[in-house]
Amino acid sequence: MIKSSKKISTLINKGYYGNTSLFLSTFFPKTAIKIGLNLIFSEAENKKENKKNSDKSIDISISPYIGKNTTVKLIRSFINTYLDDYLLECMVHGSLGTYEEINYSDFDGLVIIRNEVINNKARLLKVCYYLNQSLKIIYKFDPLQHHGWFLLTEADLDNYPNDYFPLELFEYSKSIYSNGQAIKIVMNDNLNYKKGFIDLSSSIKKKIDKLRTSNNELKSLNIYQLKGLLSQIMLLPSLYLQAKNSKGIFKKFSFDELRKEFGNKYFVMDTISSLRLAWNYKLNAVQKFMLTSNKYLIRRLGIKIAPVDRTLLRRIHQEIHIDDIKELIETMERKIKLE
């Protein structure tokens, strides 16, 4: 993904870019986004990165969403009302894209912004503002959501970042904007498919060591923190296989592939997966207000006061051993280093 895409993604999902507009974003969101956009434009690099692209272009068709999820329908209506003709595509993926959402599911959405919008500050301001506002709908679906919108620009498609959003995921995504028009992609051949796995595995190990108690258990995480850790661990199989095979895999199918390769060491992933299926929690009025806010500072405070589910923590302590998680991760890491 090109650098400007990352900065715009930050602006959309946090409501500010640059510390000067952080507090402003709580009370004057459009002004904060305008300041952030001006900063992004001022930081724009004149030098383009020289990356070797494949000569092969690929046409991708995304099927239209025909499911019944209320949140997806609300987002589709919101996007088509406020951002008609500003986007090349907007789609849902993950469990929403395959109509398999459960209580644990979050909202996985990808937007692709048109080139003429990216290069027009006034039009891009509108996109950033309304996508940030749409987070209020997304957070009502999952108050514990750990990410916002995934974002690409039309220019990214000419130098496609397959390590960021693998082509294999499009097959299981559904359009909520274009009703399935084809998009053309030119592959970037100069990608590091191992980086995502290496960064994630290192992050999880550090987090586990930090959270480990003297009894070799996890500290009493609140449900937001717990969901973040479990979700990171469940992402390992797909990133490991991506690192190993230099191509993506839909997360749902990565579990069986990893089970075949790791045998008994894999059982800890099955235990974590069973926790996802039994996921249930309650928020009080204050927690719900804060965790469904699109205002960054309010939501950060909501994360700090999220409830602790002691029943779930007890089950985790009984069924999951920290060392089993670390052993699986370290075995993966050794295999990747040998590739």
mmCIF file of C-alpha atoms in Angstrom:
data_model
loop_
_atom_site.group_PDB
_atom_site.id
_atom_site.type_symbol
_atom_site.label_atom_id
_atom_site.label_comp_id
_atom_site.label_asym_id
_atom_site.label_seq_id
_atom_site.Cartn_x
_atom_site.Cartn_y
_atom_site.Cartn_z
ATOM 1 C CA MET A 1 0.000 0.000 0.000
ATOM 2 C CA ILE A 2 1.422 3.419 -0.912
ATOM 3 C CA LYS A 3 2.287 5.738 1.956
ATOM 4 C CA SER A 4 -0.514 8.218 1.320
ATOM 5 C CA SER A 5 -3.052 5.382 1.577
ATOM 6 C CA LYS A 6 -1.767 4.508 5.045
ATOM 7 C CA LYS A 7 -2.006 8.118 6.190
ATOM 8 C CA ILE A 8 -5.515 8.538 4.808
ATOM 9 C CA SER A 9 -6.539 5.276 6.469
ATOM 10 C CA THR A 10 -5.252 6.619 9.800
ATOM 11 C CA LEU A 11 -7.181 9.858 9.303
ATOM 12 C CA ILE A 12 -10.420 8.027 8.507
ATOM 13 C CA ASN A 13 -10.233 5.512 11.336
ATOM 14 C CA LYS A 14 -8.981 7.857 14.064
ATOM 15 C CA GLY A 15 -10.625 11.089 12.959
ATOM 16 C CA TYR A 16 -7.344 12.978 13.126
ATOM 17 C CA TYR A 17 -3.808 12.918 11.752
ATOM 18 C CA GLY A 18 -1.045 14.667 13.660
ATOM 19 C CA ASN A 19 -1.260 15.432 17.368
ATOM 20 C CA THR A 20 -2.371 19.039 16.859
ATOM 21 C CA SER A 21 -5.899 17.953 15.906
ATOM 22 C CA LEU A 22 -6.352 15.105 18.429
ATOM 23 C CA PHE A 23 -8.439 17.041 20.974
ATOM 24 C CA LEU A 24 -10.158 19.024 18.223
ATOM 25 C CA SER A 25 -11.492 15.771 16.754
ATOM 26 C CA THR A 26 -13.798 15.283 19.761
ATOM 27 C CA PHE A 27 -15.732 18.524 19.279
ATOM 28 C CA PHE A 28 -15.064 19.636 15.688
ATOM 29 C CA PRO A 29 -14.559 16.431 13.687
ATOM 30 C CA LYS A 30 -14.698 17.958 10.215
ATOM 31 C CA THR A 31 -12.176 20.652 11.157
ATOM 32 C CA ALA A 32 -9.841 18.039 12.654
ATOM 33 C CA ILE A 33 -10.059 15.949 9.483
ATOM 34 C CA LYS A 34 -9.413 19.027 7.326
ATOM 35 C CA ILE A 35 -6.295 19.859 9.356
ATOM 36 C CA GLY A 36 -5.106 16.267 9.090
ATOM 37 C CA LEU A 37 -5.686 16.230 5.337
ATOM 38 C CA ASN A 38 -3.725 19.445 4.889
ATOM 39 C CA LEU A 39 -0.856 17.870 6.806
ATOM 40 C CA ILE A 40 -0.988 14.721 4.654
ATOM 41 C CA PHE A 41 -0.916 16.795 1.462
ATOM 42 C CA SER A 42 2.005 18.862 2.781
ATOM 43 C CA GLU A 43 3.923 15.662 3.557
ATOM 44 C CA ALA A 44 3.285 14.194 0.109
ATOM 45 C CA GLU A 45 6.519 12.940 -1.386
ATOM 46 C CA ASN A 46 7.494 14.056 -4.863
ATOM 47 C CA LYS A 47 9.648 10.993 -5.296
ATOM 48 C CA LYS A 48 7.856 7.859 -6.374
ATOM 49 C CA GLU A 49 9.052 4.466 -5.248
ATOM 50 C CA ASN A 50 10.428 2.333 -8.052
ATOM 51 C CA LYS A 51 8.744 -1.015 -7.785
ATOM 52 C CA LYS A 52 8.831 -3.709 -10.392
ATOM 53 C CA ASN A 53 5.338 -4.627 -11.437
ATOM 54 C CA SER A 54 4.110 -7.736 -13.151
ATOM 55 C CA ASP A 55 3.063 -7.381 -16.765
ATOM 56 C CA LYS A 56 0.033 -9.493 -15.990
ATOM 57 C CA SER A 57 -3.220 -7.727 -15.175
ATOM 58 C CA ILE A 58 -6.075 -9.542 -13.482
ATOM 59 C CA ASP A 59 -9.786 -8.746 -13.702
ATOM 60 C CA ILE A 60 -11.568 -9.251 -10.395
ATOM 61 C CA SER A 61 -15.350 -9.412 -10.081
ATOM 62 C CA ILE A 62 -16.966 -9.038 -6.676
ATOM 63 C CA SER A 63 -20.432 -10.504 -6.243
ATOM 64 C CA PRO A 64 -23.087 -8.183 -4.776
ATOM 65 C CA TYR A 65 -24.110 -8.620 -1.143
ATOM 66 C CA ILE A 66 -27.491 -10.392 -0.849
ATOM 67 C CA GLY A 67 -27.423 -11.169 2.879
ATOM 68 C CA LYS A 68 -29.753 -9.908 5.581
ATOM 69 C CA ASN A 69 -27.321 -8.391 8.087
ATOM 70 C CA THR A 70 -28.808 -5.104 9.318
ATOM 71 C CA THR A 71 -25.442 -3.391 9.793
ATOM 72 C CA VAL A 72 -24.274 -4.215 6.275
ATOM 73 C CA LYS A 73 -27.541 -2.840 4.891
ATOM 74 C CA LEU A 74 -27.167 0.355 6.941
ATOM 75 C CA ILE A 75 -23.574 0.830 5.759
ATOM 76 C CA ARG A 76 -24.620 0.196 2.148
ATOM 77 C CA SER A 77 -27.333 2.835 2.434
ATOM 78 C CA PHE A 78 -24.971 5.282 4.151
ATOM 79 C CA ILE A 79 -22.194 4.844 1.552
ATOM 80 C CA ASN A 80 -24.542 5.157 -1.411
ATOM 81 C CA THR A 81 -26.242 8.210 0.090
ATOM 82 C CA TYR A 82 -23.148 10.246 0.967
ATOM 83 C CA LEU A 83 -20.343 8.869 -1.214
ATOM 84 C CA ASP A 84 -21.998 7.971 -4.500
ATOM 85 C CA ASP A 85 -19.423 8.327 -7.327
ATOM 86 C CA TYR A 86 -16.547 8.906 -4.869
ATOM 87 C CA LEU A 87 -15.487 5.272 -4.547
ATOM 88 C CA LEU A 88 -14.424 2.656 -7.045
ATOM 89 C CA GLU A 89 -15.630 -0.119 -4.745
ATOM 90 C CA CYS A 90 -16.812 -0.835 -1.210
ATOM 91 C CA MET A 91 -17.100 -4.407 0.011
ATOM 92 C CA VAL A 92 -17.485 -6.563 3.094
ATOM 93 C CA HIS A 93 -15.246 -9.568 3.647
ATOM 94 C CA GLY A 94 -14.562 -12.098 6.399
ATOM 95 C CA SER A 95 -17.586 -13.759 7.996
ATOM 96 C CA LEU A 96 -19.937 -11.029 6.744
ATOM 97 C CA GLY A 97 -18.806 -11.689 3.187
ATOM 98 C CA THR A 98 -19.701 -15.381 3.472
ATOM 99 C CA TYR A 99 -22.904 -14.829 5.499
ATOM 100 C CA GLU A 100 -21.432 -16.715 8.477
ATOM 101 C CA GLU A 101 -21.317 -14.009 11.152
ATOM 102 C CA ILE A 102 -21.478 -15.028 14.828
ATOM 103 C CA ASN A 103 -21.530 -13.034 18.087
ATOM 104 C CA TYR A 104 -17.734 -12.773 17.930
ATOM 105 C CA SER A 105 -17.699 -11.352 14.379
ATOM 106 C CA ASP A 106 -16.469 -7.861 13.674
ATOM 107 C CA PHE A 107 -17.103 -5.697 10.610
ATOM 108 C CA ASP A 108 -14.524 -6.259 7.873
ATOM 109 C CA GLY A 109 -14.934 -3.633 5.176
ATOM 110 C CA LEU A 110 -12.675 -2.499 2.322
ATOM 111 C CA VAL A 111 -13.060 0.760 0.393
ATOM 112 C CA ILE A 112 -11.223 1.652 -2.820
ATOM 113 C CA ILE A 113 -11.098 5.410 -3.438
ATOM 114 C CA ARG A 114 -11.101 6.761 -6.993
ATOM 115 C CA ASN A 115 -7.955 8.520 -8.291
ATOM 116 C CA GLU A 116 -9.803 11.741 -9.072
ATOM 117 C CA VAL A 117 -10.985 11.884 -5.450
ATOM 118 C CA ILE A 118 -7.568 11.184 -3.928
ATOM 119 C CA ASN A 119 -6.123 14.090 -5.927
ATOM 120 C CA ASN A 120 -8.922 16.515 -5.032
ATOM 121 C CA LYS A 121 -8.637 17.778 -1.456
ATOM 122 C CA ALA A 122 -12.264 18.924 -1.176
ATOM 123 C CA ARG A 123 -13.663 15.614 -2.431
ATOM 124 C CA LEU A 124 -11.255 13.596 -0.321
ATOM 125 C CA LEU A 125 -12.272 15.598 2.750
ATOM 126 C CA LYS A 126 -15.867 14.477 2.192
ATOM 127 C CA VAL A 127 -14.811 10.814 1.879
ATOM 128 C CA CYS A 128 -12.691 10.937 5.032
ATOM 129 C CA TYR A 129 -15.400 12.686 7.042
ATOM 130 C CA TYR A 130 -18.250 10.363 6.077
ATOM 131 C CA LEU A 131 -16.228 7.171 6.381
ATOM 132 C CA ASN A 132 -15.245 8.311 9.873
ATOM 133 C CA GLN A 133 -18.909 8.996 10.659
ATOM 134 C CA SER A 134 -19.835 5.518 9.401
ATOM 135 C CA LEU A 135 -17.746 4.023 12.226
ATOM 136 C CA LYS A 136 -20.651 4.788 14.564
ATOM 137 C CA ILE A 137 -22.693 2.178 12.669
ATOM 138 C CA ILE A 138 -19.801 -0.291 12.621
ATOM 139 C CA TYR A 139 -19.088 0.043 16.352
ATOM 140 C CA LYS A 140 -22.736 -0.600 17.181
ATOM 141 C CA PHE A 141 -22.367 -3.933 15.393
ATOM 142 C CA ASP A 142 -19.175 -4.710 17.348
ATOM 143 C CA PRO A 143 -18.260 -2.321 20.185
ATOM 144 C CA LEU A 144 -15.042 -4.343 20.651
ATOM 145 C CA GLN A 145 -13.913 -3.805 17.041
ATOM 146 C CA HIS A 146 -10.115 -3.460 16.870
ATOM 147 C CA HIS A 147 -9.838 -1.958 13.401
ATOM 148 C CA GLY A 148 -11.772 0.385 11.168
ATOM 149 C CA TRP A 149 -11.993 0.466 7.381
ATOM 150 C CA PHE A 150 -9.385 -1.272 5.250
ATOM 151 C CA LEU A 151 -8.434 1.142 2.493
ATOM 152 C CA LEU A 152 -6.927 1.127 -0.975
ATOM 153 C CA THR A 153 -6.770 3.753 -3.691
ATOM 154 C CA GLU A 154 -7.353 3.176 -7.379
ATOM 155 C CA ALA A 155 -3.621 3.829 -7.871
ATOM 156 C CA ASP A 156 -2.816 0.920 -5.547
ATOM 157 C CA LEU A 157 -4.501 -1.415 -8.030
ATOM 158 C CA ASP A 158 -1.752 -0.638 -10.584
ATOM 159 C CA ASN A 159 0.892 -1.792 -8.090
ATOM 160 C CA TYR A 160 -1.226 -4.164 -6.053
ATOM 161 C CA PRO A 161 -0.228 -4.791 -2.406
ATOM 162 C CA ASN A 162 -1.102 -8.485 -2.290
ATOM 163 C CA ASP A 163 0.463 -8.824 1.153
ATOM 164 C CA TYR A 164 -2.052 -6.266 2.522
ATOM 165 C CA PHE A 165 -5.283 -7.588 0.984
ATOM 166 C CA PRO A 166 -4.568 -10.903 -0.817
ATOM 167 C CA LEU A 167 -6.360 -11.536 -4.085
ATOM 168 C CA GLU A 168 -7.739 -14.768 -2.657
ATOM 169 C CA LEU A 169 -9.995 -12.744 -0.338
ATOM 170 C CA PHE A 170 -11.944 -11.149 -3.187
ATOM 171 C CA GLU A 171 -13.639 -14.465 -3.946
ATOM 172 C CA TYR A 172 -15.206 -14.368 -0.481
ATOM 173 C CA SER A 173 -16.019 -10.641 -0.447
ATOM 174 C CA LYS A 174 -19.320 -9.008 -1.367
ATOM 175 C CA SER A 175 -19.876 -5.628 -2.967
ATOM 176 C CA ILE A 176 -22.166 -3.120 -1.241
ATOM 177 C CA TYR A 177 -21.489 -0.331 -3.716
ATOM 178 C CA SER A 178 -20.955 -1.262 -7.362
ATOM 179 C CA ASN A 179 -23.159 -4.344 -7.616
ATOM 180 C CA GLY A 180 -20.236 -6.421 -8.762
ATOM 181 C CA GLN A 181 -18.396 -4.423 -11.435
ATOM 182 C CA ALA A 182 -14.996 -5.823 -12.443
ATOM 183 C CA ILE A 183 -11.818 -4.110 -11.254
ATOM 184 C CA LYS A 184 -8.434 -4.495 -12.931
ATOM 185 C CA ILE A 185 -5.368 -5.293 -10.821
ATOM 186 C CA VAL A 186 -1.679 -5.260 -11.761
ATOM 187 C CA MET A 187 0.455 -7.268 -9.353
ATOM 188 C CA ASN A 188 3.432 -5.897 -7.458
ATOM 189 C CA ASP A 189 6.166 -8.551 -7.682
ATOM 190 C CA ASN A 190 8.352 -6.946 -5.020
ATOM 191 C CA LEU A 191 6.546 -7.900 -1.804
ATOM 192 C CA ASN A 192 7.702 -9.322 1.516
ATOM 193 C CA TYR A 193 5.085 -11.956 2.336
ATOM 194 C CA LYS A 194 6.859 -12.920 5.556
ATOM 195 C CA LYS A 195 6.757 -9.520 7.257
ATOM 196 C CA GLY A 196 3.111 -9.693 8.363
ATOM 197 C CA PHE A 197 3.608 -13.042 10.097
ATOM 198 C CA ILE A 198 6.935 -12.070 11.680
ATOM 199 C CA ASP A 199 5.519 -8.803 13.053
ATOM 200 C CA LEU A 200 2.374 -10.469 14.403
ATOM 201 C CA SER A 201 4.119 -13.452 16.008
ATOM 202 C CA SER A 202 6.636 -11.157 17.702
ATOM 203 C CA SER A 203 3.843 -8.893 18.966
ATOM 204 C CA ILE A 204 1.859 -11.811 20.436
ATOM 205 C CA LYS A 205 4.893 -13.266 22.221
ATOM 206 C CA LYS A 206 5.745 -9.900 23.776
ATOM 207 C CA LYS A 207 2.133 -9.399 24.821
ATOM 208 C CA ILE A 208 1.937 -12.863 26.401
ATOM 209 C CA ASP A 209 5.173 -12.321 28.340
ATOM 210 C CA LYS A 210 3.893 -8.968 29.586
ATOM 211 C CA LEU A 211 0.549 -10.445 30.662
ATOM 212 C CA ARG A 212 1.926 -13.620 32.238
ATOM 213 C CA THR A 213 1.324 -13.963 36.002
ATOM 214 C CA SER A 214 3.455 -15.827 38.540
ATOM 215 C CA ASN A 215 0.994 -18.729 38.202
ATOM 216 C CA ASN A 216 1.720 -18.879 34.456
ATOM 217 C CA GLU A 217 -1.744 -17.529 33.643
ATOM 218 C CA LEU A 218 -2.928 -14.403 31.852
ATOM 219 C CA LYS A 219 -3.713 -11.288 33.841
ATOM 220 C CA SER A 220 -7.369 -10.265 34.162
ATOM 221 C CA LEU A 221 -7.864 -8.695 30.765
ATOM 222 C CA ASN A 222 -11.053 -6.814 30.027
ATOM 223 C CA ILE A 223 -13.139 -8.100 27.121
ATOM 224 C CA TYR A 224 -11.729 -5.592 24.630
ATOM 225 C CA GLN A 225 -8.157 -6.593 25.462
ATOM 226 C CA LEU A 226 -9.075 -10.280 25.489
ATOM 227 C CA LYS A 227 -10.764 -10.145 22.099
ATOM 228 C CA GLY A 228 -7.737 -8.360 20.669
ATOM 229 C CA LEU A 229 -5.359 -11.067 21.889
ATOM 230 C CA LEU A 230 -7.571 -13.973 20.772
ATOM 231 C CA SER A 231 -8.138 -12.390 17.350
ATOM 232 C CA GLN A 232 -4.406 -11.876 16.848
ATOM 233 C CA ILE A 233 -3.725 -15.524 17.675
ATOM 234 C CA MET A 234 -6.477 -16.684 15.297
ATOM 235 C CA LEU A 235 -4.909 -14.618 12.511
ATOM 236 C CA LEU A 236 -1.606 -16.492 12.800
ATOM 237 C CA PRO A 237 -2.561 -19.507 10.598
ATOM 238 C CA SER A 238 -3.440 -17.393 7.540
ATOM 239 C CA LEU A 239 -0.367 -15.153 7.884
ATOM 240 C CA TYR A 240 1.882 -18.163 8.459
ATOM 241 C CA LEU A 241 0.607 -19.831 5.277
ATOM 242 C CA GLN A 242 0.902 -16.542 3.393
ATOM 243 C CA ALA A 243 4.534 -16.268 4.532
ATOM 244 C CA LYS A 244 5.215 -19.888 3.606
ATOM 245 C CA ASN A 245 3.489 -19.960 0.200
ATOM 246 C CA SER A 246 3.845 -16.290 -0.893
ATOM 247 C CA LYS A 247 0.126 -16.041 -1.473
ATOM 248 C CA GLY A 248 -2.936 -15.380 0.629
ATOM 249 C CA ILE A 249 -5.517 -17.788 1.988
ATOM 250 C CA PHE A 250 -9.001 -17.133 3.335
ATOM 251 C CA LYS A 251 -8.738 -17.330 7.129
ATOM 252 C CA LYS A 252 -11.509 -19.924 7.435
ATOM 253 C CA PHE A 253 -9.509 -22.422 5.336
ATOM 254 C CA SER A 254 -6.169 -21.735 7.037
ATOM 255 C CA PHE A 255 -7.155 -23.620 10.200
ATOM 256 C CA ASP A 256 -7.483 -27.028 8.531
ATOM 257 C CA GLU A 257 -4.241 -26.480 6.607
ATOM 258 C CA LEU A 258 -2.363 -25.701 9.799
ATOM 259 C CA ARG A 259 -3.920 -28.657 11.615
ATOM 260 C CA LYS A 260 -2.573 -30.996 8.941
ATOM 261 C CA GLU A 261 0.917 -29.572 9.290
ATOM 262 C CA PHE A 262 1.216 -29.246 13.066
ATOM 263 C CA GLY A 263 -0.891 -32.123 14.401
ATOM 264 C CA ASN A 264 -1.115 -32.186 18.204
ATOM 265 C CA LYS A 265 0.528 -28.792 18.610
ATOM 266 C CA TYR A 266 -2.482 -27.244 16.885
ATOM 267 C CA PHE A 267 -5.048 -28.156 19.593
ATOM 268 C CA VAL A 268 -4.632 -24.777 21.329
ATOM 269 C CA MET A 269 -6.090 -23.073 18.224
ATOM 270 C CA ASP A 270 -9.157 -25.324 18.385
ATOM 271 C CA THR A 271 -9.651 -24.344 22.033
ATOM 272 C CA ILE A 272 -9.461 -20.637 21.186
ATOM 273 C CA SER A 273 -11.875 -21.148 18.294
ATOM 274 C CA SER A 274 -14.397 -22.763 20.670
ATOM 275 C CA LEU A 275 -14.206 -19.666 22.894
ATOM 276 C CA ARG A 276 -15.188 -17.532 19.904
ATOM 277 C CA LEU A 277 -18.299 -19.630 19.336
ATOM 278 C CA ALA A 278 -19.373 -19.157 22.958
ATOM 279 C CA TRP A 279 -18.637 -15.409 22.951
ATOM 280 C CA ASN A 280 -21.135 -13.341 24.929
ATOM 281 C CA TYR A 281 -20.833 -10.200 27.042
ATOM 282 C CA LYS A 282 -22.832 -7.271 28.432
ATOM 283 C CA LEU A 283 -22.049 -3.557 28.509
ATOM 284 C CA ASN A 284 -23.604 -0.979 30.791
ATOM 285 C CA ALA A 285 -24.968 2.260 29.320
ATOM 286 C CA VAL A 286 -21.742 4.237 29.825
ATOM 287 C CA GLN A 287 -19.523 1.506 28.371
ATOM 288 C CA LYS A 288 -21.834 1.122 25.378
ATOM 289 C CA PHE A 289 -21.914 4.883 24.724
ATOM 290 C CA MET A 290 -18.120 5.158 24.794
ATOM 291 C CA LEU A 291 -17.310 1.996 22.856
ATOM 292 C CA THR A 292 -19.727 2.850 20.043
ATOM 293 C CA SER A 293 -18.436 6.412 19.654
ATOM 294 C CA ASN A 294 -16.399 7.320 16.579
ATOM 295 C CA LYS A 295 -14.580 9.982 18.634
ATOM 296 C CA TYR A 296 -11.093 8.607 19.256
ATOM 297 C CA LEU A 297 -10.566 9.915 22.800
ATOM 298 C CA ILE A 298 -14.026 8.882 24.000
ATOM 299 C CA ARG A 299 -13.578 5.373 22.619
ATOM 300 C CA ARG A 300 -10.100 5.053 24.130
ATOM 301 C CA LEU A 301 -11.608 5.833 27.523
ATOM 302 C CA GLY A 302 -14.351 3.260 26.859
ATOM 303 C CA ILE A 303 -11.670 0.650 26.138
ATOM 304 C CA LYS A 304 -10.080 1.328 29.533
ATOM 305 C CA ILE A 305 -13.369 0.796 31.392
ATOM 306 C CA ALA A 306 -14.586 -2.209 29.373
ATOM 307 C CA PRO A 307 -15.887 -5.003 31.644
ATOM 308 C CA VAL A 308 -13.952 -8.088 32.746
ATOM 309 C CA ASP A 309 -15.660 -11.421 32.055
ATOM 310 C CA ARG A 310 -14.339 -13.552 34.929
ATOM 311 C CA THR A 311 -16.261 -16.649 33.822
ATOM 312 C CA LEU A 312 -14.569 -16.536 30.416
ATOM 313 C CA LEU A 313 -11.170 -15.848 31.974
ATOM 314 C CA ARG A 314 -11.615 -18.838 34.287
ATOM 315 C CA ARG A 315 -12.344 -21.047 31.297
ATOM 316 C CA ILE A 316 -9.259 -19.724 29.489
ATOM 317 C CA HIS A 317 -7.068 -20.434 32.519
ATOM 318 C CA GLN A 318 -8.442 -23.967 32.695
ATOM 319 C CA GLU A 319 -8.261 -24.849 29.012
ATOM 320 C CA ILE A 320 -5.355 -22.851 27.554
ATOM 321 C CA HIS A 321 -1.721 -23.023 28.608
ATOM 322 C CA ILE A 322 0.378 -20.008 27.674
ATOM 323 C CA ASP A 323 3.407 -22.150 26.916
ATOM 324 C CA ASP A 324 1.393 -24.138 24.344
ATOM 325 C CA ILE A 325 0.646 -20.914 22.464
ATOM 326 C CA LYS A 326 4.291 -19.822 22.556
ATOM 327 C CA GLU A 327 5.521 -23.259 21.476
ATOM 328 C CA LEU A 328 3.201 -23.239 18.453
ATOM 329 C CA ILE A 329 4.306 -19.711 17.481
ATOM 330 C CA GLU A 330 8.006 -20.520 17.865
ATOM 331 C CA THR A 331 7.609 -23.685 15.781
ATOM 332 C CA MET A 332 5.971 -21.587 13.046
ATOM 333 C CA GLU A 333 8.786 -19.045 13.233
ATOM 334 C CA ARG A 334 11.474 -21.713 12.856
ATOM 335 C CA LYS A 335 9.731 -23.154 9.806
ATOM 336 C CA ILE A 336 9.439 -19.722 8.163
ATOM 337 C CA LYS A 337 13.132 -19.001 8.749
ATOM 338 C CA LEU A 338 13.984 -22.240 6.936
ATOM 339 C CA GLU A 339 11.870 -21.342 3.903
#
